[in-house]
Amino acid sequence: MRPVLYQNRPNPFKGLTSISFAIPKETFVSLLIYDASGRKVKSLIRERLKPGNYNLKWDGKDDKERDLPQGVYFYRLWAEDFKDIKKIVLIR
């Protein structure tokens, strides 16, 4: 089994969205949010996790807790040699 990154819900979102993923074995995991120009705006998680299913919430804020403008963003999961990217739309 490989890690899996699910599409966030709701999408588009206003206020709060859930991002879920699953990892089959203990590994270092990084889940980051990027703006449309490729600039990292938010680190949701960067740590070693045990196997399982995870669900994180994102409120449309950056690492400094500032509201981000509406638009298209991307979230990327890295777990060992697994990488996946999904599109997320924030509306205000």
CSV table of C-alpha atoms in Angstrom, one decimal, residues 1-91:
chain,number,residue,atom,x,y,z
A,1,MET,CA,0.0,0.0,0.0
A,2,ARG,CA,1.2,3.5,-0.8
A,3,PRO,CA,0.3,6.8,0.9
A,4,VAL,CA,-2.8,8.5,-0.5
A,5,LEU,CA,-3.8,12.2,-0.6
A,6,TYR,CA,-7.5,12.9,-0.9
A,7,GLN,CA,-9.3,15.9,-2.4
A,8,ASN,CA,-10.1,18.5,0.2
A,9,ARG,CA,-13.7,19.0,1.2
A,10,PRO,CA,-15.5,21.3,0.6
A,11,ASN,CA,-13.8,22.6,-2.5
A,12,PRO,CA,-14.1,25.5,-3.2
A,13,PHE,CA,-14.3,26.5,0.4
A,14,LYS,CA,-15.0,29.6,2.4
A,15,GLY,CA,-13.9,29.6,6.0
A,16,LEU,CA,-12.6,26.0,6.7
A,17,THR,CA,-11.7,22.9,4.6
A,18,SER,CA,-10.6,19.4,5.5
A,19,ILE,CA,-7.6,17.8,3.9
A,20,SER,CA,-7.2,14.0,4.5
A,21,PHE,CA,-4.4,11.6,3.8
A,22,ALA,CA,-3.3,8.1,4.8
A,23,ILE,CA,0.1,6.6,5.3
A,24,PRO,CA,0.8,2.9,5.5
A,25,LYS,CA,4.0,3.0,7.7
A,26,GLU,CA,5.8,5.4,10.0
A,27,THR,CA,7.5,8.1,8.1
A,28,PHE,CA,8.3,11.8,7.9
A,29,VAL,CA,5.3,13.7,6.4
A,30,SER,CA,5.1,17.2,5.0
A,31,LEU,CA,1.8,18.8,4.0
A,32,LEU,CA,2.3,22.3,2.6
A,33,ILE,CA,0.0,24.9,0.9
A,34,TYR,CA,1.3,26.9,-2.0
A,35,ASP,CA,-0.2,29.8,-3.9
A,36,ALA,CA,-0.6,29.8,-7.7
A,37,SER,CA,2.9,31.3,-8.2
A,38,GLY,CA,4.5,28.4,-6.3
A,39,ARG,CA,5.3,30.3,-3.1
A,40,LYS,CA,4.8,28.3,0.1
A,41,VAL,CA,2.1,30.1,2.2
A,42,LYS,CA,1.3,27.5,5.0
A,43,SER,CA,2.9,24.5,6.6
A,44,LEU,CA,0.1,22.3,7.9
A,45,ILE,CA,2.4,19.5,9.1
A,46,ARG,CA,6.1,18.6,9.1
A,47,GLU,CA,6.7,15.7,11.4
A,48,ARG,CA,7.2,12.0,11.7
A,49,LEU,CA,3.8,10.2,11.9
A,50,LYS,CA,2.7,6.7,12.7
A,51,PRO,CA,0.7,4.7,10.1
A,52,GLY,CA,-2.9,5.7,9.8
A,53,ASN,CA,-5.5,8.1,8.4
A,54,TYR,CA,-5.2,11.8,9.1
A,55,ASN,CA,-7.5,14.7,8.7
A,56,LEU,CA,-6.3,18.3,8.9
A,57,LYS,CA,-8.2,21.6,8.8
A,58,TRP,CA,-7.1,24.7,6.9
A,59,ASP,CA,-8.7,28.1,7.5
A,60,GLY,CA,-7.3,30.0,4.5
A,61,LYS,CA,-4.6,31.6,6.6
A,62,ASP,CA,-0.8,31.7,6.0
A,63,ASP,CA,1.9,30.8,8.5
A,64,LYS,CA,1.6,34.2,10.1
A,65,GLU,CA,-2.2,33.8,10.6
A,66,ARG,CA,-3.1,36.4,8.0
A,67,ASP,CA,-6.1,35.8,5.8
A,68,LEU,CA,-5.0,34.8,2.3
A,69,PRO,CA,-6.8,36.3,-0.7
A,70,GLN,CA,-9.3,34.2,-2.6
A,71,GLY,CA,-7.9,32.2,-5.4
A,72,VAL,CA,-6.4,28.9,-6.5
A,73,TYR,CA,-3.9,27.2,-4.1
A,74,PHE,CA,-2.2,23.8,-4.2
A,75,TYR,CA,-1.5,21.4,-1.3
A,76,ARG,CA,1.4,18.9,-1.5
A,77,LEU,CA,1.9,15.8,0.5
A,78,TRP,CA,5.4,14.4,0.8
A,79,ALA,CA,5.8,11.0,2.6
A,80,GLU,CA,9.1,9.3,1.9
A,81,ASP,CA,9.3,8.9,-1.9
A,82,PHE,CA,5.6,9.6,-2.4
A,83,LYS,CA,4.5,13.1,-3.6
A,84,ASP,CA,1.1,14.2,-4.6
A,85,ILE,CA,-0.4,17.6,-5.3
A,86,LYS,CA,-4.1,18.7,-5.4
A,87,LYS,CA,-5.8,22.0,-6.3
A,88,ILE,CA,-7.8,23.9,-3.7
A,89,VAL,CA,-10.0,27.0,-4.3
A,90,LEU,CA,-10.5,29.6,-1.6
A,91,ILE,CA,-13.4,32.0,-1.9
